Amino acid sequence: MAELKEISSNKIFGGYQKVFSHQSKELSCSMNFAIFLPSDSADKKFPVLYYLSGLTCNELNMVQKSGFQQFAAKHNIIVVCPDTSPRNIENLDTSDFNYDFGYGAGFYVDSTVEKYKNFRMYSYISSELIEVVNNNFPTLVDKQSIFGHSMGGHGSLICALKNPGLYKSVSAFAPISNPVNCPWGNKNFTGYLGDNKDEWKAYDATELVGKYNGPPLEIFVDQGSEDQFLKENQLLPNNLIDAAKKAQVPIIYKLREGYDHSYFFIATFMGEHIEYHAKFLNN
């Protein structure tokens, strides 16, 4: 069982918002994650909802800006918010790092480039973190779902599509839907995976949805119409929609008039997303 160190604990909506650190085997460094535990967590077990944050974020952005705790408390769901990249790596050359590559920008892939061998966020999220949470908290091990924002929306989609049956549901706020065809994806996939673009497709939701073969899975995508990154062709949701329809994978797409890419957008529709996941997790 992983040894956890409690960093903070705050009571909120009858439950507790906590932050822990642990030593990650996948990333070979210390990692933080935040976890919301409903009020009577000492007496029963709960489903788990994982939230993946976007570029420049860490485990606290969702915790402090989205107001999710009131909805998680209402539906009795544990919510886990991991960091977005490994950070505490010794002797790492960070000269190429920027806001959109490196710390705060793990892109939820398993790097195959030796220089960034610690950047194995895909395996950390979809395997190790789940084990850590299930071994240390009162979870229903067969009831978990995943969602995220932007880079984290990309991460949530690929985790669900690459692991049929692992998650009961998936949703995303303004996801990077087709990274092999956008500037952010090209930069990060080249940096973490090298120049072979065929290997990039293994971490692209638009590519993966056409190959999905597993239990029925519905995709829920939320997008603000005034999102600057939508206009800059970083997100490309229409490519995902077209691919999902072609593959006959059900997809819900809500274009929210006037909303941007910020946590103001996320906070507005957070309750709807948690209610959506609750339908699957509390069934």
mmCIF file of C-alpha atoms in Angstrom:
data_model
loop_
_atom_site.group_PDB
_atom_site.id
_atom_site.type_symbol
_atom_site.label_atom_id
_atom_site.label_comp_id
_atom_site.label_asym_id
_atom_site.label_seq_id
_atom_site.Cartn_x
_atom_site.Cartn_y
_atom_site.Cartn_z
ATOM 1 C CA MET A 1 0.000 0.000 0.000
ATOM 2 C CA ALA A 2 1.329 3.411 -0.983
ATOM 3 C CA GLU A 3 2.385 5.600 1.927
ATOM 4 C CA LEU A 4 0.421 8.839 1.830
ATOM 5 C CA LYS A 5 1.358 12.129 3.474
ATOM 6 C CA GLU A 6 -1.541 14.458 4.222
ATOM 7 C CA ILE A 7 -0.727 18.003 3.100
ATOM 8 C CA SER A 8 -4.002 19.724 3.983
ATOM 9 C CA SER A 9 -7.564 19.061 5.109
ATOM 10 C CA ASN A 10 -10.556 21.418 5.023
ATOM 11 C CA LYS A 11 -14.176 20.731 5.865
ATOM 12 C CA ILE A 12 -16.587 21.766 3.103
ATOM 13 C CA PHE A 13 -20.256 20.935 2.442
ATOM 14 C CA GLY A 14 -20.155 18.365 5.230
ATOM 15 C CA GLY A 15 -17.221 16.502 3.714
ATOM 16 C CA TYR A 16 -13.479 17.013 3.601
ATOM 17 C CA GLN A 17 -11.293 18.435 0.873
ATOM 18 C CA LYS A 18 -7.840 16.961 1.346
ATOM 19 C CA VAL A 19 -4.493 16.982 -0.451
ATOM 20 C CA PHE A 20 -2.014 14.116 -0.204
ATOM 21 C CA SER A 21 1.440 13.371 -1.555
ATOM 22 C CA HIS A 22 2.922 9.980 -2.366
ATOM 23 C CA GLN A 23 5.918 8.497 -4.119
ATOM 24 C CA SER A 24 4.937 7.457 -7.637
ATOM 25 C CA LYS A 25 6.487 4.340 -9.142
ATOM 26 C CA GLU A 26 5.435 5.300 -12.673
ATOM 27 C CA LEU A 27 6.856 8.820 -12.497
ATOM 28 C CA SER A 28 9.753 8.107 -10.117
ATOM 29 C CA CYS A 29 9.042 11.210 -8.066
ATOM 30 C CA SER A 30 6.719 12.573 -5.406
ATOM 31 C CA MET A 31 3.223 13.483 -6.632
ATOM 32 C CA ASN A 32 0.317 15.402 -5.106
ATOM 33 C CA PHE A 33 -3.363 14.744 -5.591
ATOM 34 C CA ALA A 34 -6.463 16.350 -4.107
ATOM 35 C CA ILE A 35 -9.427 14.276 -2.978
ATOM 36 C CA PHE A 36 -12.922 15.222 -1.798
ATOM 37 C CA LEU A 37 -14.466 12.772 0.669
ATOM 38 C CA PRO A 38 -18.227 12.989 1.368
ATOM 39 C CA SER A 39 -19.518 13.514 4.894
ATOM 40 C CA ASP A 40 -20.098 9.925 6.011
ATOM 41 C CA SER A 41 -17.055 8.447 4.314
ATOM 42 C CA ALA A 42 -16.079 6.606 7.492
ATOM 43 C CA ASP A 43 -19.189 4.436 7.344
ATOM 44 C CA LYS A 44 -19.713 3.509 3.688
ATOM 45 C CA LYS A 45 -18.069 3.234 0.290
ATOM 46 C CA PHE A 46 -18.477 5.633 -2.610
ATOM 47 C CA PRO A 47 -18.003 5.814 -6.379
ATOM 48 C CA VAL A 48 -15.044 7.855 -7.622
ATOM 49 C CA LEU A 49 -14.891 10.601 -10.234
ATOM 50 C CA TYR A 50 -11.434 11.556 -11.560
ATOM 51 C CA TYR A 51 -10.867 15.082 -12.886
ATOM 52 C CA LEU A 52 -7.895 15.932 -15.121
ATOM 53 C CA SER A 53 -6.847 19.573 -15.297
ATOM 54 C CA GLY A 54 -5.436 21.503 -18.233
ATOM 55 C CA LEU A 55 -2.230 23.280 -19.212
ATOM 56 C CA THR A 56 -0.443 25.253 -16.462
ATOM 57 C CA CYS A 57 -2.655 23.691 -13.756
ATOM 58 C CA ASN A 58 -1.955 21.472 -10.766
ATOM 59 C CA GLU A 59 -4.090 19.520 -8.291
ATOM 60 C CA LEU A 60 -5.601 22.689 -6.783
ATOM 61 C CA ASN A 61 -7.163 24.553 -9.723
ATOM 62 C CA MET A 62 -10.331 22.451 -9.814
ATOM 63 C CA VAL A 63 -10.467 22.406 -6.000
ATOM 64 C CA GLN A 64 -10.335 26.182 -5.619
ATOM 65 C CA LYS A 65 -12.145 27.484 -8.707
ATOM 66 C CA SER A 66 -14.942 25.149 -9.818
ATOM 67 C CA GLY A 67 -17.212 24.792 -6.775
ATOM 68 C CA PHE A 68 -17.573 21.072 -7.470
ATOM 69 C CA GLN A 69 -17.676 20.033 -3.817
ATOM 70 C CA GLN A 70 -21.315 20.991 -3.281
ATOM 71 C CA PHE A 71 -22.373 18.736 -6.161
ATOM 72 C CA ALA A 72 -20.098 15.876 -5.163
ATOM 73 C CA ALA A 73 -21.520 16.072 -1.640
ATOM 74 C CA LYS A 74 -25.079 16.032 -2.979
ATOM 75 C CA HIS A 75 -24.451 12.874 -5.013
ATOM 76 C CA ASN A 76 -22.078 11.195 -2.512
ATOM 77 C CA ILE A 77 -19.166 10.911 -4.923
ATOM 78 C CA ILE A 78 -15.450 10.967 -4.145
ATOM 79 C CA VAL A 79 -13.636 13.321 -6.532
ATOM 80 C CA VAL A 80 -9.909 12.949 -7.201
ATOM 81 C CA CYS A 81 -7.846 15.715 -8.825
ATOM 82 C CA PRO A 82 -4.252 14.753 -9.670
ATOM 83 C CA ASP A 83 -1.469 17.077 -10.767
ATOM 84 C CA THR A 84 -0.903 17.558 -14.501
ATOM 85 C CA SER A 85 2.714 16.413 -14.696
ATOM 86 C CA PRO A 86 5.607 15.086 -12.639
ATOM 87 C CA ARG A 87 7.549 17.969 -11.104
ATOM 88 C CA ASN A 88 10.084 16.830 -8.524
ATOM 89 C CA ILE A 89 12.563 15.235 -10.910
ATOM 90 C CA GLU A 90 16.254 15.436 -10.115
ATOM 91 C CA ASN A 91 18.802 16.592 -12.721
ATOM 92 C CA LEU A 92 16.172 17.192 -15.427
ATOM 93 C CA ASP A 93 17.070 19.571 -18.254
ATOM 94 C CA THR A 94 14.143 22.000 -18.341
ATOM 95 C CA SER A 95 15.524 24.345 -21.000
ATOM 96 C CA ASP A 96 12.745 23.371 -23.441
ATOM 97 C CA PHE A 97 9.971 23.830 -20.903
ATOM 98 C CA ASN A 98 7.296 26.490 -21.383
ATOM 99 C CA TYR A 99 3.696 26.981 -20.272
ATOM 100 C CA ASP A 100 2.581 24.417 -22.876
ATOM 101 C CA PHE A 101 5.337 21.821 -22.512
ATOM 102 C CA GLY A 102 6.969 20.296 -19.440
ATOM 103 C CA TYR A 103 5.866 21.072 -15.891
ATOM 104 C CA GLY A 104 2.099 21.589 -15.827
ATOM 105 C CA ALA A 105 1.859 20.083 -19.306
ATOM 106 C CA GLY A 106 2.268 16.316 -19.115
ATOM 107 C CA PHE A 107 -0.395 15.809 -21.799
ATOM 108 C CA TYR A 108 -1.412 12.455 -20.262
ATOM 109 C CA VAL A 109 0.897 10.365 -22.453
ATOM 110 C CA ASP A 110 3.646 7.866 -21.625
ATOM 111 C CA SER A 111 6.773 9.476 -23.012
ATOM 112 C CA THR A 112 9.035 7.300 -25.160
ATOM 113 C CA VAL A 113 11.781 9.959 -25.316
ATOM 114 C CA GLU A 114 14.550 9.111 -22.850
ATOM 115 C CA LYS A 115 14.990 12.713 -21.727
ATOM 116 C CA TYR A 116 11.394 12.778 -20.480
ATOM 117 C CA LYS A 117 11.129 9.190 -19.265
ATOM 118 C CA ASN A 118 9.433 10.366 -16.036
ATOM 119 C CA PHE A 119 6.522 11.797 -18.012
ATOM 120 C CA ARG A 120 4.257 8.762 -17.863
ATOM 121 C CA MET A 121 1.027 10.486 -16.951
ATOM 122 C CA TYR A 122 -1.176 8.108 -18.926
ATOM 123 C CA SER A 123 -0.125 5.060 -16.897
ATOM 124 C CA TYR A 124 -0.093 7.098 -13.697
ATOM 125 C CA ILE A 125 -3.712 8.224 -14.188
ATOM 126 C CA SER A 126 -5.216 5.057 -15.621
ATOM 127 C CA SER A 127 -3.436 2.566 -13.368
ATOM 128 C CA GLU A 128 -1.251 3.680 -10.470
ATOM 129 C CA LEU A 129 -3.431 6.491 -9.132
ATOM 130 C CA ILE A 130 -6.522 4.284 -9.227
ATOM 131 C CA GLU A 131 -4.681 1.662 -7.187
ATOM 132 C CA VAL A 132 -3.490 4.249 -4.674
ATOM 133 C CA VAL A 133 -6.990 5.670 -4.234
ATOM 134 C CA ASN A 134 -8.700 2.292 -3.970
ATOM 135 C CA ASN A 135 -6.167 1.039 -1.421
ATOM 136 C CA ASN A 136 -6.431 4.064 0.850
ATOM 137 C CA PHE A 137 -9.988 5.370 0.669
ATOM 138 C CA PRO A 138 -13.550 3.978 0.922
ATOM 139 C CA THR A 139 -14.177 3.440 -2.777
ATOM 140 C CA LEU A 140 -16.460 1.230 -4.800
ATOM 141 C CA VAL A 141 -13.742 -0.237 -6.987
ATOM 142 C CA ASP A 142 -16.053 -1.013 -9.899
ATOM 143 C CA LYS A 143 -17.681 2.437 -9.945
ATOM 144 C CA GLN A 144 -15.419 5.116 -11.370
ATOM 145 C CA SER A 145 -15.734 7.767 -14.070
ATOM 146 C CA ILE A 146 -13.491 10.463 -15.530
ATOM 147 C CA PHE A 147 -13.698 14.019 -16.851
ATOM 148 C CA GLY A 148 -11.422 16.955 -17.471
ATOM 149 C CA HIS A 149 -10.740 20.326 -19.069
ATOM 150 C CA SER A 150 -8.720 21.246 -22.166
ATOM 151 C CA MET A 151 -5.524 19.148 -22.008
ATOM 152 C CA GLY A 152 -7.289 17.256 -19.228
ATOM 153 C CA GLY A 153 -10.336 16.830 -21.442
ATOM 154 C CA HIS A 154 -8.020 15.184 -23.953
ATOM 155 C CA GLY A 155 -6.678 13.029 -21.122
ATOM 156 C CA SER A 156 -10.100 11.951 -19.912
ATOM 157 C CA LEU A 157 -11.228 10.991 -23.416
ATOM 158 C CA ILE A 158 -8.176 8.889 -24.215
ATOM 159 C CA CYS A 159 -8.214 7.168 -20.811
ATOM 160 C CA ALA A 160 -11.821 6.119 -21.375
ATOM 161 C CA LEU A 161 -11.349 5.093 -25.004
ATOM 162 C CA LYS A 162 -8.113 3.155 -24.400
ATOM 163 C CA ASN A 163 -9.534 1.251 -21.410
ATOM 164 C CA PRO A 164 -12.993 -0.076 -22.355
ATOM 165 C CA GLY A 165 -15.073 -0.730 -19.267
ATOM 166 C CA LEU A 166 -12.669 0.909 -16.811
ATOM 167 C CA TYR A 167 -14.797 4.038 -16.507
ATOM 168 C CA LYS A 168 -18.594 4.121 -16.338
ATOM 169 C CA SER A 169 -18.782 7.518 -18.042
ATOM 170 C CA VAL A 170 -16.636 10.274 -19.544
ATOM 171 C CA SER A 171 -17.076 13.979 -20.162
ATOM 172 C CA ALA A 172 -14.885 16.909 -21.096
ATOM 173 C CA PHE A 173 -14.879 20.692 -20.976
ATOM 174 C CA ALA A 174 -13.324 22.159 -24.142
ATOM 175 C CA PRO A 175 -11.068 19.144 -24.794
ATOM 176 C CA ILE A 176 -8.112 19.089 -27.160
ATOM 177 C CA SER A 177 -10.025 16.639 -29.316
ATOM 178 C CA ASN A 178 -7.632 15.941 -32.181
ATOM 179 C CA PRO A 179 -4.090 16.715 -30.958
ATOM 180 C CA VAL A 180 -2.310 15.164 -33.949
ATOM 181 C CA ASN A 181 -3.749 18.045 -35.985
ATOM 182 C CA CYS A 182 -3.280 21.023 -33.666
ATOM 183 C CA PRO A 183 -0.231 23.085 -32.604
ATOM 184 C CA TRP A 184 -0.349 22.053 -28.932
ATOM 185 C CA GLY A 185 -0.540 18.393 -29.845
ATOM 186 C CA ASN A 186 2.244 18.625 -32.400
ATOM 187 C CA LYS A 187 4.556 20.305 -29.896
ATOM 188 C CA ASN A 188 3.877 17.883 -27.045
ATOM 189 C CA PHE A 189 3.708 14.689 -29.071
ATOM 190 C CA THR A 190 6.994 15.526 -30.784
ATOM 191 C CA GLY A 191 8.583 16.301 -27.414
ATOM 192 C CA TYR A 192 7.290 13.245 -25.563
ATOM 193 C CA LEU A 193 6.821 10.671 -28.340
ATOM 194 C CA GLY A 194 9.251 11.636 -31.090
ATOM 195 C CA ASP A 195 8.623 12.231 -34.781
ATOM 196 C CA ASN A 196 6.649 9.089 -35.702
ATOM 197 C CA LYS A 197 3.159 10.504 -36.162
ATOM 198 C CA ASP A 198 1.615 7.043 -36.350
ATOM 199 C CA GLU A 199 2.558 6.597 -32.677
ATOM 200 C CA TRP A 200 0.837 9.877 -31.819
ATOM 201 C CA LYS A 201 -2.526 8.447 -32.853
ATOM 202 C CA ALA A 202 -2.545 6.163 -29.810
ATOM 203 C CA TYR A 203 -3.188 9.283 -27.690
ATOM 204 C CA ASP A 204 -5.703 11.059 -29.919
ATOM 205 C CA ALA A 205 -9.423 10.782 -29.097
ATOM 206 C CA THR A 206 -10.497 11.416 -32.682
ATOM 207 C CA GLU A 207 -8.308 8.543 -33.855
ATOM 208 C CA LEU A 208 -9.245 6.260 -30.954
ATOM 209 C CA VAL A 209 -13.013 6.641 -31.140
ATOM 210 C CA GLY A 210 -13.093 4.934 -34.542
ATOM 211 C CA LYS A 211 -11.373 1.891 -33.040
ATOM 212 C CA TYR A 212 -13.362 1.713 -29.812
ATOM 213 C CA ASN A 213 -14.530 -1.814 -29.065
ATOM 214 C CA GLY A 214 -16.010 -2.338 -25.643
ATOM 215 C CA PRO A 215 -19.046 -1.753 -23.442
ATOM 216 C CA PRO A 216 -21.357 1.058 -24.580
ATOM 217 C CA LEU A 217 -19.730 4.423 -23.926
ATOM 218 C CA GLU A 218 -21.301 7.834 -24.416
ATOM 219 C CA ILE A 219 -19.071 10.900 -24.784
ATOM 220 C CA PHE A 220 -20.220 14.251 -23.356
ATOM 221 C CA VAL A 221 -18.361 17.336 -24.611
ATOM 222 C CA ASP A 222 -19.044 20.881 -23.386
ATOM 223 C CA GLN A 223 -17.649 23.817 -25.354
ATOM 224 C CA GLY A 224 -17.874 27.598 -25.023
ATOM 225 C CA SER A 225 -18.599 29.472 -28.260
ATOM 226 C CA GLU A 226 -16.196 32.292 -27.354
ATOM 227 C CA ASP A 227 -13.296 30.030 -26.454
ATOM 228 C CA GLN A 228 -10.163 31.638 -27.923
ATOM 229 C CA PHE A 229 -8.534 28.229 -28.398
ATOM 230 C CA LEU A 230 -11.536 26.962 -30.323
ATOM 231 C CA LYS A 231 -11.048 29.871 -32.706
ATOM 232 C CA GLU A 232 -7.304 29.135 -32.949
ATOM 233 C CA ASN A 233 -7.999 25.509 -33.998
ATOM 234 C CA GLN A 234 -6.363 24.010 -30.923
ATOM 235 C CA LEU A 235 -9.461 22.045 -29.862
ATOM 236 C CA LEU A 236 -11.078 20.762 -33.105
ATOM 237 C CA PRO A 237 -14.237 19.276 -31.535
ATOM 238 C CA ASN A 238 -15.953 18.846 -34.903
ATOM 239 C CA ASN A 239 -13.314 16.292 -35.903
ATOM 240 C CA LEU A 240 -14.180 14.216 -32.835
ATOM 241 C CA ILE A 241 -17.909 14.579 -33.441
ATOM 242 C CA ASP A 242 -17.576 13.417 -37.043
ATOM 243 C CA ALA A 243 -15.383 10.461 -36.074
ATOM 244 C CA ALA A 244 -17.738 9.410 -33.260
ATOM 245 C CA LYS A 245 -20.775 9.551 -35.506
ATOM 246 C CA LYS A 246 -18.984 7.530 -38.167
ATOM 247 C CA ALA A 247 -18.054 4.915 -35.549
ATOM 248 C CA GLN A 248 -21.577 5.010 -34.095
ATOM 249 C CA VAL A 249 -20.255 6.002 -30.679
ATOM 250 C CA PRO A 250 -22.897 8.247 -29.080
ATOM 251 C CA ILE A 251 -21.723 11.783 -28.407
ATOM 252 C CA ILE A 252 -23.421 14.725 -26.695
ATOM 253 C CA TYR A 253 -22.035 18.102 -27.785
ATOM 254 C CA LYS A 254 -23.203 21.297 -26.097
ATOM 255 C CA LEU A 255 -21.997 24.601 -27.515
ATOM 256 C CA ARG A 256 -22.500 27.182 -24.774
ATOM 257 C CA GLU A 257 -23.143 30.598 -26.246
ATOM 258 C CA GLY A 258 -20.827 33.338 -24.983
ATOM 259 C CA TYR A 259 -18.637 31.202 -22.705
ATOM 260 C CA ASP A 260 -14.845 31.086 -22.959
ATOM 261 C CA HIS A 261 -12.118 28.616 -21.902
ATOM 262 C CA SER A 262 -11.870 29.705 -18.268
ATOM 263 C CA TYR A 263 -13.021 28.259 -14.959
ATOM 264 C CA PHE A 264 -15.968 30.666 -15.102
ATOM 265 C CA PHE A 265 -17.235 28.411 -17.888
ATOM 266 C CA ILE A 266 -16.386 25.240 -15.968
ATOM 267 C CA ALA A 267 -18.005 26.437 -12.729
ATOM 268 C CA THR A 268 -21.205 27.319 -14.594
ATOM 269 C CA PHE A 269 -21.737 23.777 -15.870
ATOM 270 C CA MET A 270 -19.916 21.737 -13.218
ATOM 271 C CA GLY A 271 -23.160 20.709 -11.528
ATOM 272 C CA GLU A 272 -24.529 19.379 -14.809
ATOM 273 C CA HIS A 273 -21.421 17.286 -15.393
ATOM 274 C CA ILE A 274 -21.389 15.751 -11.926
ATOM 275 C CA GLU A 275 -25.105 15.011 -12.206
ATOM 276 C CA TYR A 276 -24.385 13.359 -15.564
ATOM 277 C CA HIS A 277 -21.737 11.099 -14.026
ATOM 278 C CA ALA A 278 -23.924 10.386 -10.997
ATOM 279 C CA LYS A 279 -26.463 8.717 -13.289
ATOM 280 C CA PHE A 280 -23.853 6.093 -14.132
ATOM 281 C CA LEU A 281 -22.028 5.909 -10.817
ATOM 282 C CA ASN A 282 -25.058 5.729 -8.542
ATOM 283 C CA ASN A 283 -27.122 3.408 -10.731
#
